[in-house]
PDB file of C-alpha atoms in Angstrom:
ATOM      1  CA  MET A1252     102.575 -87.534-154.118  1.00 51.00           C
ATOM      2  CA  LYS A1253      99.307 -89.376-153.733  1.00 56.00           C
ATOM      3  CA  GLN A1254      99.248 -93.020-154.663  1.00 49.00           C
ATOM      4  CA  THR A1255      96.944 -93.441-157.636  1.00 48.00           C
ATOM      5  CA  SER A1256      95.800 -96.492-159.521  1.00 47.00           C
ATOM      6  CA  LYS A1257      98.554 -97.248-161.988  1.00 54.00           C
ATOM      7  CA  LYS A1258      97.580 -97.150-165.624  1.00 70.00           C
ATOM      8  CA  VAL A1259     100.236 -97.245-168.277  1.00 80.00           C
ATOM      9  CA  MET A1260     100.448 -93.679-169.516  1.00 86.00           C
ATOM     10  CA  THR A1261     101.350 -92.824-173.075  1.00 90.00           C
ATOM     11  CA  LEU A1262     101.897 -89.480-174.759  1.00 90.00           C
ATOM     12  CA  LYS A1263      98.439 -89.784-176.309  1.00 90.00           C
ATOM     13  CA  THR A1264      96.738 -90.209-172.933  1.00 92.00           C
ATOM     14  CA  LEU A1265      98.780 -87.484-171.278  1.00 92.00           C
ATOM     15  CA  ASN A1266      96.966 -84.317-170.190  1.00 94.00           C
ATOM     16  CA  LYS A1267      97.595 -81.308-167.947  1.00 93.00           C
ATOM     17  CA  SER A1268      96.331 -83.169-164.886  1.00 93.00           C
ATOM     18  CA  ASN A1269      97.700 -86.716-165.082  1.00 93.00           C
ATOM     19  CA  VAL A1270     101.120 -85.498-166.237  1.00 95.00           C
ATOM     20  CA  TRP A1271     101.707 -84.724-162.542  1.00 95.00           C
ATOM     21  CA  ASP A1272     101.606 -88.486-161.892  1.00 93.00           C
ATOM     22  CA  ALA A1273     104.575 -89.028-164.204  1.00 94.00           C
ATOM     23  CA  GLN A1274     108.254 -88.916-163.280  1.00 94.00           C
ATOM     24  CA  GLU A1275     111.222 -87.960-165.428  1.00 95.00           C
ATOM     25  CA  ASN A1276     111.964 -91.539-166.511  1.00 94.00           C
ATOM     26  CA  ASP A1277     108.314 -91.957-167.549  1.00 94.00           C
ATOM     27  CA  ILE A1278     108.621 -89.041-169.966  1.00 94.00           C
ATOM     28  CA  PHE A1279     111.645 -90.539-171.705  1.00 93.00           C
ATOM     29  CA  ARG A1280     109.911 -93.942-171.852  1.00 93.00           C
ATOM     30  CA  MET A1281     106.681 -92.544-173.304  1.00 92.00           C
ATOM     31  CA  TRP A1282     108.526 -90.500-175.884  1.00 91.00           C
ATOM     32  CA  GLU A1283     110.630 -93.469-176.955  1.00 89.00           C
ATOM     33  CA  ASP A1284     107.538 -95.690-177.231  1.00 89.00           C
ATOM     34  CA  ALA A1285     105.838 -93.107-179.462  1.00 86.00           C
ATOM     35  CA  GLU A1286     108.723 -92.371-181.807  1.00 82.00           C
ATOM     36  CA  LYS A1287     107.247 -94.465-184.614  1.00 81.00           C
ATOM     37  CA  ASP A1288     103.755 -92.992-184.246  1.00 84.00           C
ATOM     38  CA  THR A1289     103.181 -90.527-187.080  1.00 83.00           C
ATOM     39  CA  ASP A1290     100.497 -88.669-185.158  1.00 82.00           C
ATOM     40  CA  VAL A1291     102.882 -88.071-182.245  1.00 80.00           C
ATOM     41  CA  ARG A1292     105.632 -86.876-184.574  1.00 80.00           C
ATOM     42  CA  ASP A1293     103.252 -84.452-186.261  1.00 84.00           C
ATOM     43  CA  ASN A1294     102.028 -83.107-182.906  1.00 87.00           C
ATOM     44  CA  SER A1295     105.236 -83.257-180.914  1.00 87.00           C
ATOM     45  CA  ARG A1296     104.967 -79.592-179.909  1.00 89.00           C
ATOM     46  CA  HIS A1297     101.523 -80.229-178.410  1.00 92.00           C
ATOM     47  CA  TYR A1298     102.806 -83.106-176.263  1.00 92.00           C
ATOM     48  CA  MET A1299     105.849 -81.131-175.205  1.00 92.00           C
ATOM     49  CA  ASP A1300     103.589 -78.261-174.076  1.00 94.00           C
ATOM     50  CA  ILE A1301     101.629 -80.704-171.889  1.00 95.00           C
ATOM     51  CA  ILE A1302     104.846 -82.037-170.365  1.00 96.00           C
ATOM     52  CA  ARG A1303     106.040 -78.501-169.617  1.00 95.00           C
ATOM     53  CA  ASN A1304     103.033 -78.019-167.311  1.00 95.00           C
ATOM     54  CA  ALA A1305     104.673 -80.310-164.753  1.00 96.00           C
ATOM     55  CA  PHE A1306     108.329 -80.426-165.833  1.00 97.00           C
ATOM     56  CA  ASP A1307     111.158 -78.057-166.549  1.00 96.00           C
ATOM     57  CA  VAL A1308     112.464 -79.191-169.937  1.00 95.00           C
ATOM     58  CA  GLU A1309     115.637 -77.927-171.558  1.00 94.00           C
ATOM     59  CA  GLU A1310     117.422 -79.003-174.694  1.00 92.00           C
ATOM     60  CA  ILE A1311     121.127 -79.663-174.139  1.00 92.00           C
ATOM     61  CA  LYS A1312     122.860 -77.911-176.999  1.00 90.00           C
ATOM     62  CA  ILE A1313     126.427 -78.656-175.866  1.00 91.00           C
ATOM     63  CA  ASP A1314     126.717 -82.403-175.442  1.00 90.00           C
ATOM     64  CA  ARG A1315     129.822 -82.688-173.276  1.00 92.00           C
ATOM     65  CA  PRO A1316     130.277 -84.700-170.039  1.00 93.00           C
ATOM     66  CA  GLU A1317     130.936 -81.632-167.900  1.00 95.00           C
ATOM     67  CA  VAL A1318     127.763 -79.975-169.199  1.00 94.00           C
ATOM     68  CA  ILE A1319     125.691 -83.114-168.617  1.00 94.00           C
ATOM     69  CA  LYS A1320     127.034 -83.349-165.053  1.00 94.00           C
ATOM     70  CA  LYS A1321     125.913 -79.794-164.301  1.00 95.00           C
ATOM     71  CA  TYR A1322     122.350 -80.677-165.264  1.00 95.00           C
ATOM     72  CA  GLU A1323     122.452 -83.879-163.221  1.00 95.00           C
ATOM     73  CA  ASP A1324     123.780 -81.967-160.205  1.00 95.00           C
ATOM     74  CA  ARG A1325     120.664 -79.802-160.439  1.00 93.00           C
ATOM     75  CA  GLY A1326     118.513 -82.929-160.136  1.00 94.00           C
ATOM     76  CA  CYS A1327     117.706 -83.279-163.845  1.00 96.00           C
ATOM     77  CA  LYS A1328     117.383 -86.553-165.709  1.00 96.00           C
ATOM     78  CA  VAL A1329     119.158 -86.479-169.047  1.00 95.00           C
ATOM     79  CA  GLY A1330     118.072 -88.568-172.011  1.00 93.00           C
ATOM     80  CA  GLN A1331     117.596 -88.714-175.762  1.00 89.00           C
ATOM     81  CA  ILE A1332     114.380 -87.430-177.320  1.00 86.00           C
ATOM     82  CA  LYS A1333     113.559 -87.230-180.995  1.00 82.00           C
ATOM     83  CA  TYR A1334     111.917 -83.847-181.332  1.00 79.00           C
ATOM     84  CA  ALA A1335     111.265 -81.884-184.532  1.00 70.00           C
ATOM     85  CA  ASP A1336     113.005 -84.652-186.494  1.00 69.00           C
ATOM     86  CA  CYS A1337     116.204 -84.180-184.476  1.00 75.00           C
ATOM     87  CA  ASN A1338     117.714 -86.597-181.984  1.00 76.00           C
ATOM     88  CA  THR A1339     119.028 -84.431-179.178  1.00 83.00           C
ATOM     89  CA  LYS A1340     119.592 -84.764-175.459  1.00 91.00           C
ATOM     90  CA  TRP A1341     117.160 -83.139-173.077  1.00 93.00           C
ATOM     91  CA  ALA A1342     117.317 -82.351-169.367  1.00 96.00           C
ATOM     92  CA  ILE A1343     114.017 -82.908-167.552  1.00 97.00           C
ATOM     93  CA  LYS A1344     113.129 -82.157-163.947  1.00 97.00           C
ATOM     94  CA  LYS A1345     109.764 -82.333-162.175  1.00 96.00           C
ATOM     95  CA  LYS A1346     108.562 -78.914-161.076  1.00 95.00           C
ATOM     96  CA  PRO A1347     108.553 -78.656-157.285  1.00 94.00           C
ATOM     97  CA  ILE A1348     105.452 -77.502-155.428  1.00 95.00           C
ATOM     98  CA  LEU A1349     107.003 -75.218-152.842  1.00 93.00           C
ATOM     99  CA  ARG A1350     104.791 -72.135-152.683  1.00 92.00           C
ATOM    100  CA  VAL A1351     101.049 -71.602-152.608  1.00 93.00           C
ATOM    101  CA  THR A1352     101.415 -69.924-156.003  1.00 93.00           C
ATOM    102  CA  ASP A1353     102.665 -73.274-157.360  1.00 95.00           C
ATOM    103  CA  LEU A1354      99.253 -74.828-156.630  1.00 96.00           C
ATOM    104  CA  SER A1355      96.828 -75.239-159.520  1.00 96.00           C
ATOM    105  CA  TYR A1356      93.635 -77.103-160.369  1.00 96.00           C
ATOM    106  CA  GLU A1357      95.818 -79.530-162.339  1.00 95.00           C
ATOM    107  CA  ASN A1358      98.166 -80.517-159.499  1.00 96.00           C
ATOM    108  CA  ILE A1359      96.070 -80.023-156.343  1.00 96.00           C
ATOM    109  CA  ASN A1360      94.708 -83.585-156.513  1.00 94.00           C
ATOM    110  CA  HIS A1361      98.211 -85.000-156.854  1.00 94.00           C
ATOM    111  CA  ILE A1362      99.529 -83.918-153.454  1.00 95.00           C
ATOM    112  CA  THR A1363      98.747 -85.212-149.976  1.00 96.00           C
ATOM    113  CA  ALA A1364      97.293 -83.253-147.092  1.00 97.00           C
ATOM    114  CA  ALA A1365     100.698 -83.474-145.387  1.00 96.00           C
ATOM    115  CA  LYS A1366     102.323 -81.903-148.464  1.00 96.00           C
ATOM    116  CA  LEU A1367      99.679 -79.167-148.531  1.00 96.00           C
ATOM    117  CA  ILE A1368     100.361 -78.322-144.875  1.00 95.00           C
ATOM    118  CA  GLU A1369     104.083 -78.204-145.680  1.00 94.00           C
ATOM    119  CA  VAL A1370     103.454 -75.742-148.517  1.00 94.00           C
ATOM    120  CA  LEU A1371     101.162 -73.600-146.355  1.00 94.00           C
ATOM    121  CA  GLU A1372     103.630 -73.567-143.469  1.00 91.00           C
ATOM    122  CA  ARG A1373     106.427 -72.414-145.761  1.00 87.00           C
ATOM    123  CA  ASN A1374     104.344 -69.469-146.993  1.00 77.00           C
ATOM    124  CA  PHE A1375     102.196 -68.532-144.042  1.00 68.00           C
ATOM    125  CA  GLY A1376     102.143 -65.518-141.818  1.00 69.00           C
ATOM    126  CA  GLY A1377      98.667 -64.059-141.715  1.00 76.00           C
ATOM    127  CA  GLY A1378      96.543 -67.208-141.608  1.00 87.00           C
ATOM    128  CA  TRP A1379      93.960 -68.786-143.893  1.00 93.00           C
ATOM    129  CA  GLU A1380      92.188 -65.528-144.688  1.00 91.00           C
ATOM    130  CA  SER A1381      95.481 -64.011-145.861  1.00 91.00           C
ATOM    131  CA  LEU A1382      95.433 -66.286-148.900  1.00 93.00           C
ATOM    132  CA  SER A1383      93.863 -64.952-152.067  1.00 93.00           C
ATOM    133  CA  GLN A1384      90.387 -66.245-152.870  1.00 95.00           C
ATOM    134  CA  SER A1385      91.665 -67.943-156.026  1.00 96.00           C
ATOM    135  CA  ILE A1386      94.267 -69.947-154.067  1.00 95.00           C
ATOM    136  CA  ARG A1387      91.677 -70.918-151.447  1.00 96.00           C
ATOM    137  CA  ASP A1388      89.326 -72.090-154.205  1.00 97.00           C
ATOM    138  CA  ILE A1389      92.075 -74.267-155.698  1.00 97.00           C
ATOM    139  CA  ILE A1390      92.895 -75.807-152.316  1.00 97.00           C
ATOM    140  CA  GLU A1391      89.240 -76.448-151.472  1.00 97.00           C
ATOM    141  CA  SER A1392      88.670 -78.199-154.793  1.00 96.00           C
ATOM    142  CA  GLY A1393      90.824 -81.041-153.480  1.00 96.00           C
ATOM    143  CA  PHE A1394      90.682 -80.748-149.688  1.00 98.00           C
ATOM    144  CA  ASP A1395      88.195 -80.257-146.882  1.00 97.00           C
ATOM    145  CA  ILE A1396      89.381 -77.221-144.930  1.00 97.00           C
ATOM    146  CA  SER A1397      88.342 -76.087-141.441  1.00 96.00           C
ATOM    147  CA  THR A1398      89.800 -73.319-139.284  1.00 96.00           C
ATOM    148  CA  THR A1399      89.514 -72.148-135.701  1.00 95.00           C
ATOM    149  CA  THR A1400      91.352 -69.595-133.571  1.00 95.00           C
ATOM    150  CA  LEU A1401      91.649 -70.123-129.808  1.00 95.00           C
ATOM    151  CA  PRO A1402      93.822 -69.169-126.871  1.00 96.00           C
ATOM    152  CA  ALA A1403      96.916 -71.391-126.981  1.00 94.00           C
ATOM    153  CA  ASN A1404      96.053 -73.118-123.710  1.00 93.00           C
ATOM    154  CA  ARG A1405      92.570 -74.049-124.988  1.00 94.00           C
ATOM    155  CA  LEU A1406      93.375 -75.281-128.476  1.00 95.00           C
ATOM    156  CA  LYS A1407      94.035 -78.917-127.603  1.00 94.00           C
ATOM    157  CA  LYS A1408      91.549 -79.405-124.784  1.00 93.00           C
ATOM    158  CA  PRO A1409      90.329 -83.028-124.471  1.00 94.00           C
ATOM    159  CA  GLY A1410      87.273 -83.685-126.604  1.00 93.00           C
ATOM    160  CA  GLY A1411      87.647 -80.417-128.482  1.00 93.00           C
ATOM    161  CA  MET A1412      87.746 -79.648-132.180  1.00 94.00           C
ATOM    162  CA  TYR A1413      91.508 -80.197-132.483  1.00 95.00           C
ATOM    163  CA  GLU A1414      91.355 -83.697-131.016  1.00 95.00           C
ATOM    164  CA  LYS A1415      88.316 -84.659-133.101  1.00 96.00           C
ATOM    165  CA  LYS A1416      89.789 -83.405-136.371  1.00 96.00           C
ATOM    166  CA  VAL A1417      93.104 -85.202-135.865  1.00 96.00           C
ATOM    167  CA  ALA A1418      91.262 -88.411-134.968  1.00 96.00           C
ATOM    168  CA  ASP A1419      89.251 -88.024-138.195  1.00 96.00           C
ATOM    169  CA  GLY A1420      92.427 -87.986-140.276  1.00 96.00           C
ATOM    170  CA  PHE A1421      92.937 -84.243-140.741  1.00 97.00           C
ATOM    171  CA  GLU A1422      96.423 -82.767-140.978  1.00 97.00           C
ATOM    172  CA  VAL A1423      96.787 -79.561-138.989  1.00 97.00           C
ATOM    173  CA  LEU A1424      98.857 -76.399-139.242  1.00 95.00           C
ATOM    174  CA  GLU A1425      99.174 -74.208-136.140  1.00 95.00           C
ATOM    175  CA  ILE A1426      99.847 -70.507-136.644  1.00 93.00           C
ATOM    176  CA  PRO A1427     100.786 -68.646-133.428  1.00 92.00           C
ATOM    177  CA  LYS A1428      99.154 -65.235-133.021  1.00 89.00           C
ATOM    178  CA  GLY A1429     100.445 -63.927-129.727  1.00 90.00           C
ATOM    179  CA  LEU A1430      98.635 -65.798-126.963  1.00 93.00           C
ATOM    180  CA  TRP A1431      96.225 -67.227-129.536  1.00 95.00           C
ATOM    181  CA  VAL A1432      96.688 -69.893-132.207  1.00 95.00           C
ATOM    182  CA  GLU A1433      94.937 -70.317-135.535  1.00 95.00           C
ATOM    183  CA  ALA A1434      94.579 -73.977-136.488  1.00 95.00           C
ATOM    184  CA  ILE A1435      93.989 -74.945-140.115  1.00 96.00           C
ATOM    185  CA  PHE A1436      92.764 -78.502-140.697  1.00 97.00           C
ATOM    186  CA  ALA A1437      93.103 -80.189-144.094  1.00 97.00           C
ATOM    187  CA  LYS A1438      91.918 -83.562-145.349  1.00 97.00           C
ATOM    188  CA  GLU A1439      91.822 -84.953-148.880  1.00 96.00           C
ATOM    189  CA  LYS A1440      88.328 -85.025-150.304  1.00 94.00           C
ATOM    190  CA  PRO A1441      86.908 -88.400-151.341  1.00 89.00           C
ATOM    191  CA  GLU A1442      87.452 -89.030-155.028  1.00 77.00           C
ATOM    192  CA  GLN A1443      83.745 -88.706-155.839  1.00 68.00           C
ATOM    193  CA  ASP A1444      83.577 -85.243-154.245  1.00 64.00           C
ATOM    194  CA  LYS A1445      86.367 -83.727-156.336  1.00 62.00           C
ATOM    195  CA  PRO A1446      85.654 -81.686-159.463  1.00 58.00           C
ATOM    196  CA  ARG A1447      86.394 -83.884-162.437  1.00 52.00           C
ATOM    197  CA  SER A1448      87.949 -83.002-165.748  1.00 45.00           C
ATOM    198  CA  VAL A1449      86.548 -84.440-168.942  1.00 37.00           C
ATOM    199  CA  PHE A1450      89.166 -85.893-171.243  1.00 36.00           C
ATOM    200  CA  MET A1451      88.638 -86.108-174.959  1.00 35.00           C
ATOM    201  CA  SER A1452      89.256 -89.350-176.831  1.00 32.00           C
ATOM    202  CA  ASN A1453      92.582 -88.116-178.167  1.00 38.00           C
ATOM    203  CA  GLY A1454      93.857 -87.461-174.646  1.00 40.00           C
ATOM    204  CA  GLU A1455      93.304 -83.711-174.702  1.00 42.00           C
ATOM    205  CA  GLU A1456      91.638 -82.110-171.731  1.00 44.00           C
ATOM    206  CA  ASP A1457      88.307 -80.393-172.096  1.00 43.00           C
ATOM    207  CA  ASP A1458      87.865 -77.345-169.872  1.00 41.00           C
ATOM    208  CA  VAL A1459      85.328 -78.789-167.466  1.00 40.00           C
ATOM    209  CA  ASP A1460      85.664 -77.966-163.758  1.00 42.00           C
ATOM    210  CA  THR A1461      89.291 -76.956-164.084  1.00 39.00           C
ATOM    211  CA  ASN A1462      88.807 -73.263-164.823  1.00 39.00           C
ATOM    212  CA  GLU A1463      89.016 -70.992-161.799  1.00 38.00           C
ATOM    213  CA  GLU A1464      86.112 -68.937-163.159  1.00 39.00           C
ATOM    214  CA  ASP A1465      83.802 -71.914-163.683  1.00 40.00           C
ATOM    215  CA  GLU A1466      80.618 -70.867-161.928  1.00 37.00           C
ATOM    216  CA  GLU A1467      79.347 -74.427-161.727  1.00 37.00           C
ATOM    217  CA  MET A1468      82.226 -75.673-159.608  1.00 38.00           C
ATOM    218  CA  ASP A1469      80.771 -76.820-156.313  1.00 40.00           C
ATOM    219  CA  ILE A1470      83.302 -75.944-153.642  1.00 36.00           C
ATOM    220  CA  GLU A1471      82.188 -76.906-150.165  1.00 40.00           C
ATOM    221  CA  ASP A1472      82.439 -74.187-147.541  1.00 40.00           C
ATOM    222  CA  THR A1473      84.102 -75.988-144.666  1.00 38.00           C
ATOM    223  CA  TYR A1474      85.927 -73.124-143.010  1.00 38.00           C
ATOM    224  CA  SER A1475      84.223 -74.004-139.740  1.00 40.00           C
ATOM    225  CA  SER A1476      81.314 -76.002-138.454  1.00 41.00           C
ATOM    226  CA  ASN A1477      79.235 -75.678-135.316  1.00 42.00           C
ATOM    227  CA  ASP A1478      79.037 -79.482-135.247  1.00 45.00           C
ATOM    228  CA  ASP A1479      82.752 -79.845-134.616  1.00 45.00           C
ATOM    229  CA  ASP A1480      82.482 -79.348-130.853  1.00 45.00           C
ATOM    230  CA  ASP A1481      79.460 -80.512-128.878  1.00 44.00           C
ATOM    231  CA  ASP A1482      80.814 -79.625-125.439  1.00 45.00           C
ATOM    232  CA  ASP A1483      78.178 -78.695-122.852  1.00 45.00           C
ATOM    233  CA  PHE A1484      77.867 -74.958-122.360  1.00 40.00           C
ATOM    234  CA  ASP A1485      79.715 -73.609-119.352  1.00 47.00           C
ATOM    235  CA  GLU A1486      79.480 -69.843-118.986  1.00 42.00           C
ATOM    236  CA  ASP A1487      82.582 -69.846-116.759  1.00 43.00           C
ATOM    237  CA  LYS A1488      84.755 -71.385-119.457  1.00 45.00           C
ATOM    238  CA  LEU A1489      85.909 -70.303-122.881  1.00 46.00           C
ATOM    239  CA  THR A1490      84.401 -72.370-125.663  1.00 45.00           C
ATOM    240  CA  GLU A1491      85.546 -72.772-129.242  1.00 46.00           C
ATOM    241  CA  GLU A1492      82.281 -71.334-130.504  1.00 43.00           C
ATOM    242  CA  SER A1493      82.976 -68.122-128.544  1.00 41.00           C
ATOM    243  CA  TYR A1494      86.133 -67.475-130.554  1.00 43.00           C
ATOM    244  CA  ARG A1495      85.284 -68.892-133.979  1.00 43.00           C
ATOM    245  CA  THR A1496      86.856 -66.721-136.653  1.00 42.00           C
ATOM    246  CA  THR A1497      84.813 -67.934-139.609  1.00 44.00           C
ATOM    247  CA  PHE A1498      81.024 -67.955-139.711  1.00 41.00           C
ATOM    248  CA  ASP A1499      78.362 -69.099-142.153  1.00 45.00           C
ATOM    249  CA  THR A1500      75.937 -66.291-141.206  1.00 45.00           C
ATOM    250  CA  ASP A1501      75.612 -63.146-143.314  1.00 48.00           C
ATOM    251  CA  PRO A1502      76.281 -60.141-141.035  1.00 44.00           C
ATOM    252  CA  GLU A1503      73.314 -58.313-142.591  1.00 49.00           C
ATOM    253  CA  ASP A1504      70.982 -61.051-141.248  1.00 46.00           C
ATOM    254  CA  LEU A1505      72.054 -60.483-137.658  1.00 43.00           C
ATOM    255  CA  GLU A1506      70.196 -57.136-137.336  1.00 45.00           C
ATOM    256  CA  LEU A1507      72.834 -55.749-135.002  1.00 43.00           C
ATOM    257  CA  ALA A1508      71.979 -52.833-132.773  1.00 42.00           C
ATOM    258  CA  ASP A1509      73.267 -49.387-133.742  1.00 44.00           C
ATOM    259  CA  GLU A1510      75.779 -49.390-130.909  1.00 43.00           C
ATOM    260  CA  GLU A1511      78.600 -51.838-131.657  1.00 44.00           C
ATOM    261  CA  VAL A1512      80.439 -53.677-128.912  1.00 41.00           C
ATOM    262  CA  SER A1513      84.125 -52.818-128.867  1.00 42.00           C
ATOM    263  CA  GLU A1514      86.827 -55.459-128.892  1.00 43.00           C
ATOM    264  CA  GLU A1515      87.940 -54.323-125.411  1.00 42.00           C
ATOM    265  CA  GLU A1516      84.444 -54.907-124.015  1.00 41.00           C
ATOM    266  CA  ILE A1517      84.500 -58.507-125.301  1.00 39.00           C
ATOM    267  CA  TYR A1518      87.585 -59.221-123.302  1.00 40.00           C
TER     268      TYR A1518
END
């Protein structure tokens, strides 16, 4: 998880985004601290719903040592929570982010670029374009993404895009495609460039910049950039620009001739 500035969280300041900064022990602590707060008691279901965004929570109805041990063996923390005027034991476990479908606008800013590459590698097969547009939008709300596809023996040429991106702090995922390799570069966006959520005074989250359908969300298109490789042109050599798989130009603006060039003729 990313290291964030530590502020003491309470149930009242908890929301669907910052709950991902909490750990299991934090939940038990916050709940215990708020037990005497009438407002928390009256809205306990609301706070539990927020917690469930980032945690698997289960009430332990059979309080026996062997049952408790089974929960602990699954990686759960077990503790007492006063919920709905009843003191019962609960098993709580942070939800893992293992698949691209686990990514959301709420948790994308709480993982590192290395973790993102790990998630992508576990799910990948077809490359960046094989992801749904909604997943790509979520990822790009928190990370700068660039891609390129090159012959395997050209990908890491000195002074090329790969070397420059790694030197600039990007994590990279390589996806073999026969004799070619697609490289996906990911780097956490600066804090000021990320879409921000607006939090109400009572700790609830207002739906600003966290909805996938928000038309005002400014997601930077960084699939590829012609500035990434300034190598001198050499017509006898392959260049990265010759094999770029993502372009900023609208095909309709190219005014292509009626006769298309076949893929065999390119090679």
